[in-house]
PDB file of C-alpha atoms and ligand atoms in Angstrom:
ATOM      1  CA  UNK A 227      61.975   9.656 -17.403  1.00 96.00           C
ATOM      2  CA  UNK A 228      65.218   7.826 -16.789  1.00 98.00           C
ATOM      3  CA  UNK A 229      66.577   8.713 -13.352  1.00 98.00           C
ATOM      4  CA  UNK A 230      70.158   8.670 -12.117  1.00 98.00           C
ATOM      5  CA  UNK A 231      71.045   5.516 -10.220  1.00 98.00           C
ATOM      6  CA  UNK A 232      73.188   6.215  -7.163  1.00 98.00           C
ATOM      7  CA  UNK A 233      76.445   4.311  -6.929  1.00 97.00           C
ATOM      8  CA  UNK A 234      78.143   3.020  -3.800  1.00 96.00           C
ATOM      9  CA  UNK A 235      79.351   4.694  -1.593  1.00 95.00           C
ATOM     10  CA  UNK A 236      76.749   7.442  -2.080  1.00 96.00           C
ATOM     11  CA  UNK A 237      75.444   8.065   1.463  1.00 97.00           C
ATOM     12  CA  UNK A 238      71.860   8.294   0.202  1.00 98.00           C
ATOM     13  CA  UNK A 239      71.982   4.533  -0.369  1.00 98.00           C
ATOM     14  CA  UNK A 240      72.069   4.201   3.426  1.00 98.00           C
ATOM     15  CA  UNK A 241      68.814   6.090   3.951  1.00 97.00           C
ATOM     16  CA  UNK A 242      65.806   4.011   4.814  1.00 98.00           C
ATOM     17  CA  UNK A 243      62.656   4.065   2.749  1.00 98.00           C
ATOM     18  CA  UNK A 244      59.564   5.403   4.467  1.00 98.00           C
ATOM     19  CA  UNK A 245      56.189   3.631   4.334  1.00 98.00           C
ATOM     20  CA  UNK A 246      53.869   4.768   1.564  1.00 98.00           C
ATOM     21  CA  UNK A 247      50.424   5.854   2.766  1.00 96.00           C
ATOM     22  CA  UNK A 248      48.579   5.438  -0.540  1.00 95.00           C
ATOM     23  CA  UNK A 249      49.074   5.295  -4.267  1.00 97.00           C
ATOM     24  CA  UNK A 250      48.987   8.802  -5.711  1.00 97.00           C
ATOM     25  CA  UNK A 251      49.540  10.038  -9.292  1.00 97.00           C
ATOM     26  CA  UNK A 252      53.017  11.179  -8.161  1.00 97.00           C
ATOM     27  CA  UNK A 253      53.794   7.690  -6.918  1.00 98.00           C
ATOM     28  CA  UNK A 254      52.598   6.185 -10.200  1.00 98.00           C
ATOM     29  CA  UNK A 255      54.903   8.553 -12.064  1.00 98.00           C
ATOM     30  CA  UNK A 256      57.763   7.479  -9.835  1.00 98.00           C
ATOM     31  CA  UNK A 257      56.968   3.809 -10.552  1.00 98.00           C
ATOM     32  CA  UNK A 258      56.996   4.528 -14.311  1.00 98.00           C
ATOM     33  CA  UNK A 259      60.327   6.347 -13.989  1.00 98.00           C
ATOM     34  CA  UNK A 260      61.776   3.464 -12.015  1.00 98.00           C
ATOM     35  CA  UNK A 261      60.625   0.897 -14.588  1.00 98.00           C
ATOM     36  CA  UNK A 262      62.121   2.939 -17.409  1.00 98.00           C
ATOM     37  CA  UNK A 263      65.361   3.370 -15.455  1.00 98.00           C
ATOM     38  CA  UNK A 264      65.578  -0.320 -14.570  1.00 98.00           C
ATOM     39  CA  UNK A 265      64.948  -1.563 -18.119  1.00 97.00           C
ATOM     40  CA  UNK A 266      67.371   0.971 -19.598  1.00 97.00           C
ATOM     41  CA  UNK A 267      70.190  -0.008 -17.214  1.00 97.00           C
ATOM     42  CA  UNK A 268      69.387  -2.939 -17.802  1.00 95.00           C
ATOM     43  CA  UNK A 269      68.617  -4.549 -14.455  1.00 96.00           C
ATOM     44  CA  UNK A 270      66.276  -7.095 -12.901  1.00 97.00           C
ATOM     45  CA  UNK A 271      65.437  -5.012  -9.833  1.00 98.00           C
ATOM     46  CA  UNK A 272      65.455  -1.426  -8.632  1.00 98.00           C
ATOM     47  CA  UNK A 273      64.607   0.095  -5.259  1.00 98.00           C
ATOM     48  CA  UNK A 274      63.373   3.678  -4.857  1.00 98.00           C
ATOM     49  CA  UNK A 275      66.249   4.406  -2.474  1.00 98.00           C
ATOM     50  CA  UNK A 276      68.679   3.682  -5.339  1.00 98.00           C
ATOM     51  CA  UNK A 277      67.479   6.803  -7.134  1.00 98.00           C
ATOM     52  CA  UNK A 278      67.379   8.895  -3.963  1.00 98.00           C
ATOM     53  CA  UNK A 279      63.634   8.483  -3.323  1.00 98.00           C
ATOM     54  CA  UNK A 280      62.990   7.577   0.313  1.00 98.00           C
ATOM     55  CA  UNK A 281      60.027   5.260  -0.166  1.00 98.00           C
ATOM     56  CA  UNK A 282      59.407   1.611   0.623  1.00 98.00           C
ATOM     57  CA  UNK A 283      59.044   0.639  -3.007  1.00 98.00           C
ATOM     58  CA  UNK A 284      60.895  -1.602  -5.408  1.00 98.00           C
ATOM     59  CA  UNK A 285      60.361  -3.225  -8.787  1.00 98.00           C
ATOM     60  CA  UNK A 286      61.476  -6.613 -10.041  1.00 98.00           C
ATOM     61  CA  UNK A 287      61.388  -8.229 -13.475  1.00 98.00           C
ATOM     62  CA  UNK A 288      63.359 -11.440 -13.700  1.00 96.00           C
ATOM     63  CA  UNK A 289      61.872 -12.562 -17.032  1.00 95.00           C
ATOM     64  CA  UNK A 290      64.525 -13.867 -19.412  1.00 88.00           C
ATOM     65  CA  UNK A 291      65.305 -11.811 -22.504  1.00 84.00           C
ATOM     66  CA  UNK A 292      63.294 -14.089 -24.781  1.00 91.00           C
ATOM     67  CA  UNK A 293      60.263 -14.046 -22.458  1.00 92.00           C
ATOM     68  CA  UNK A 294      57.615 -11.327 -22.205  1.00 93.00           C
ATOM     69  CA  UNK A 295      58.379  -8.792 -19.469  1.00 93.00           C
ATOM     70  CA  UNK A 296      56.839  -9.448 -16.075  1.00 96.00           C
ATOM     71  CA  UNK A 297      57.110  -6.350 -13.918  1.00 98.00           C
ATOM     72  CA  UNK A 298      56.191  -6.809 -10.268  1.00 98.00           C
ATOM     73  CA  UNK A 299      55.731  -3.663  -8.165  1.00 98.00           C
ATOM     74  CA  UNK A 300      56.253  -4.018  -4.407  1.00 98.00           C
ATOM     75  CA  UNK A 301      54.927  -1.184  -2.235  1.00 98.00           C
ATOM     76  CA  UNK A 302      55.543  -1.439   1.549  1.00 98.00           C
ATOM     77  CA  UNK A 303      56.879  -5.002   1.161  1.00 98.00           C
ATOM     78  CA  UNK A 304      57.224  -7.263   4.156  1.00 98.00           C
ATOM     79  CA  UNK A 305      59.063 -10.574   4.097  1.00 98.00           C
ATOM     80  CA  UNK A 306      56.989 -12.675   6.461  1.00 98.00           C
ATOM     81  CA  UNK A 307      58.663 -16.079   6.059  1.00 98.00           C
ATOM     82  CA  UNK A 308      62.290 -17.027   5.368  1.00 98.00           C
ATOM     83  CA  UNK A 309      63.360 -20.652   5.013  1.00 98.00           C
ATOM     84  CA  UNK A 310      66.546 -22.478   4.168  1.00 98.00           C
ATOM     85  CA  UNK A 311      69.652 -21.072   2.573  1.00 98.00           C
ATOM     86  CA  UNK A 312      71.064 -20.463  -0.880  1.00 97.00           C
ATOM     87  CA  UNK A 313      74.214 -18.761  -2.056  1.00 96.00           C
ATOM     88  CA  UNK A 314      74.705 -17.440  -5.550  1.00 95.00           C
ATOM     89  CA  UNK A 315      76.078 -14.578  -7.617  1.00 95.00           C
ATOM     90  CA  UNK A 316      74.368 -11.201  -7.296  1.00 97.00           C
ATOM     91  CA  UNK A 317      74.814  -7.908  -9.016  1.00 97.00           C
ATOM     92  CA  UNK A 318      73.427  -4.492  -8.168  1.00 98.00           C
ATOM     93  CA  UNK A 319      72.894  -1.391 -10.290  1.00 98.00           C
ATOM     94  CA  UNK A 320      74.531   0.589  -7.479  1.00 98.00           C
ATOM     95  CA  UNK A 321      77.683  -1.566  -7.831  1.00 97.00           C
ATOM     96  CA  UNK A 322      78.329  -1.546 -11.582  1.00 96.00           C
ATOM     97  CA  UNK A 323      80.635  -4.314 -12.713  1.00 94.00           C
ATOM     98  CA  UNK A 324      80.463  -6.190  -9.414  1.00 95.00           C
ATOM     99  CA  UNK A 325      79.159  -9.763  -9.170  1.00 95.00           C
ATOM    100  CA  UNK A 326      79.670 -11.630  -5.908  1.00 94.00           C
ATOM    101  CA  UNK A 327      78.153 -14.597  -4.125  1.00 94.00           C
ATOM    102  CA  UNK A 328      75.727 -13.623  -1.380  1.00 96.00           C
ATOM    103  CA  UNK A 329      74.018 -15.886   1.133  1.00 95.00           C
ATOM    104  CA  UNK A 330      70.214 -15.610   1.199  1.00 97.00           C
ATOM    105  CA  UNK A 331      67.183 -17.535   2.380  1.00 98.00           C
ATOM    106  CA  UNK A 332      66.159 -20.210  -0.127  1.00 98.00           C
ATOM    107  CA  UNK A 333      62.436 -19.621   0.174  1.00 98.00           C
ATOM    108  CA  UNK A 334      60.475 -16.587   1.222  1.00 98.00           C
ATOM    109  CA  UNK A 335      56.968 -15.291   1.524  1.00 98.00           C
ATOM    110  CA  UNK A 336      56.519 -11.596   0.817  1.00 98.00           C
ATOM    111  CA  UNK A 337      53.447  -9.454   1.230  1.00 98.00           C
ATOM    112  CA  UNK A 338      53.146  -6.064  -0.471  1.00 98.00           C
ATOM    113  CA  UNK A 339      50.793  -3.661  -2.193  1.00 98.00           C
ATOM    114  CA  UNK A 340      50.671  -3.440  -5.992  1.00 98.00           C
ATOM    115  CA  UNK A 341      50.439  -0.235  -8.019  1.00 96.00           C
ATOM    116  CA  UNK A 342      46.654  -0.269  -7.703  1.00 96.00           C
ATOM    117  CA  UNK A 343      46.938  -0.349  -3.926  1.00 96.00           C
ATOM    118  CA  UNK A 344      45.819  -3.983  -3.610  1.00 97.00           C
ATOM    119  CA  UNK A 345      47.618  -6.284  -1.183  1.00 98.00           C
ATOM    120  CA  UNK A 346      49.179  -9.437  -2.592  1.00 98.00           C
ATOM    121  CA  UNK A 347      51.349 -12.229  -1.288  1.00 98.00           C
ATOM    122  CA  UNK A 348      53.964 -14.246  -3.178  1.00 98.00           C
ATOM    123  CA  UNK A 349      55.860 -17.357  -2.195  1.00 98.00           C
ATOM    124  CA  UNK A 350      59.169 -17.391  -4.009  1.00 98.00           C
ATOM    125  CA  UNK A 351      62.345 -19.388  -4.314  1.00 97.00           C
ATOM    126  CA  UNK A 352      65.352 -19.262  -6.610  1.00 96.00           C
ATOM    127  CA  UNK A 353      66.096 -16.032  -8.429  1.00 96.00           C
ATOM    128  CA  UNK A 354      62.871 -14.273  -7.418  1.00 97.00           C
ATOM    129  CA  UNK A 355      63.535 -14.989  -3.734  1.00 98.00           C
ATOM    130  CA  UNK A 356      67.053 -13.584  -4.104  1.00 98.00           C
ATOM    131  CA  UNK A 357      65.814 -10.483  -5.926  1.00 98.00           C
ATOM    132  CA  UNK A 358      63.139  -9.748  -3.297  1.00 98.00           C
ATOM    133  CA  UNK A 359      65.639 -10.091  -0.440  1.00 98.00           C
ATOM    134  CA  UNK A 360      68.209  -7.947  -2.266  1.00 98.00           C
ATOM    135  CA  UNK A 361      65.739  -5.151  -3.070  1.00 98.00           C
ATOM    136  CA  UNK A 362      64.106  -5.301   0.352  1.00 98.00           C
ATOM    137  CA  UNK A 363      67.555  -4.772   1.904  1.00 98.00           C
ATOM    138  CA  UNK A 364      67.858  -1.524  -0.099  1.00 98.00           C
ATOM    139  CA  UNK A 365      64.760  -0.177   1.683  1.00 98.00           C
ATOM    140  CA  UNK A 366      66.577  -0.634   4.993  1.00 98.00           C
ATOM    141  CA  UNK A 367      69.778   0.970   3.715  1.00 98.00           C
ATOM    142  CA  UNK A 368      71.457  -2.444   3.616  1.00 98.00           C
ATOM    143  CA  UNK A 369      73.667  -3.179   0.602  1.00 98.00           C
ATOM    144  CA  UNK A 370      75.069  -6.398  -0.854  1.00 97.00           C
ATOM    145  CA  UNK A 371      78.519  -5.427   0.381  1.00 97.00           C
ATOM    146  CA  UNK A 372      77.180  -5.722   3.963  1.00 97.00           C
ATOM    147  CA  UNK A 373      76.432  -9.383   3.285  1.00 96.00           C
ATOM    148  CA  UNK A 374      80.007 -10.228   2.195  1.00 93.00           C
ATOM    149  CA  UNK A 375      82.999 -11.424   4.134  1.00 92.00           C
ATOM    150  CA  UNK A 376      85.753  -8.999   5.136  1.00 94.00           C
ATOM    151  CA  UNK A 377      88.053  -9.845   2.239  1.00 94.00           C
ATOM    152  CA  UNK A 378      85.412  -9.588  -0.473  1.00 93.00           C
ATOM    153  CA  UNK A 379      84.180  -6.363   1.066  1.00 95.00           C
ATOM    154  CA  UNK A 380      87.648  -4.881   0.757  1.00 95.00           C
ATOM    155  CA  UNK A 381      88.010  -5.976  -2.873  1.00 94.00           C
ATOM    156  CA  UNK A 382      84.623  -4.550  -3.834  1.00 95.00           C
ATOM    157  CA  UNK A 383      85.260  -1.275  -1.978  1.00 95.00           C
ATOM    158  CA  UNK A 384      88.547  -0.843  -3.817  1.00 95.00           C
ATOM    159  CA  UNK A 385      86.949  -1.668  -7.161  1.00 94.00           C
ATOM    160  CA  UNK A 386      84.220   0.932  -6.586  1.00 95.00           C
ATOM    161  CA  UNK A 387      86.735   3.585  -5.455  1.00 93.00           C
ATOM    162  CA  UNK A 388      88.752   3.028  -8.603  1.00 92.00           C
ATOM    163  CA  UNK A 389      85.654   3.153 -10.765  1.00 91.00           C
ATOM    164  CA  UNK A 390      84.362   6.335  -9.134  1.00 88.00           C
ATOM    165  CA  UNK A 391      87.726   8.024  -9.489  1.00 89.00           C
ATOM    166  CA  UNK A 392      87.976   7.233 -13.183  1.00 85.00           C
ATOM    167  CA  UNK A 393      84.360   8.076 -14.014  1.00 77.00           C
ATOM    168  CA  UNK A 394      84.176  11.446 -12.258  1.00 64.00           C
ATOM    169  CA  UNK A 395      84.295  13.275 -15.581  1.00 53.00           C
ATOM    170  CA  UNK A 396      82.094  11.195 -17.814  1.00 52.00           C
ATOM    171  CA  UNK A 397      79.514   9.917 -15.351  1.00 50.00           C
ATOM    172  CA  UNK A 398      77.831  13.167 -14.284  1.00 43.00           C
TER     173      UNK A 398
HETATM  174 NI1  LIG B 613      70.861  -3.534  -5.596  1.00 61.19          NI
END
């Protein structure tokens, strides 16, 4: 089932995700809903908190359009190592139409549980490292706008206000 993605400044985007004790059938259904929602958007990442579900869970698929899909499910993720710096354009399904440069670590190590409940660890750089850091921020109620300078923040806030005002009728 495709779920509604919350848009900034919905206050629910500021709620933190809570640790998941174990994988249940309900959680698997939520993961399926999130995958469907993310692919339909379309997006390369989606955190549970973006659809109003307070869990430490996000999905990422950065496969290019002409590649087979490669969905990675992160349950209770923890970024254990951050190295270096990179800065590049990011988008977010909670900020439709917004693309801005954000500073991130260049290389990370992340540990998480997959949808079978097994622990895994990934070392990532480039786009995957950016996506993991972006989605992991969502679980702490941190949004890309918090990682921008004052001026950019103001521009993005205004853009979102305008968008929300004009889509009040057709976006329900
Ligand atoms: Ni996002």
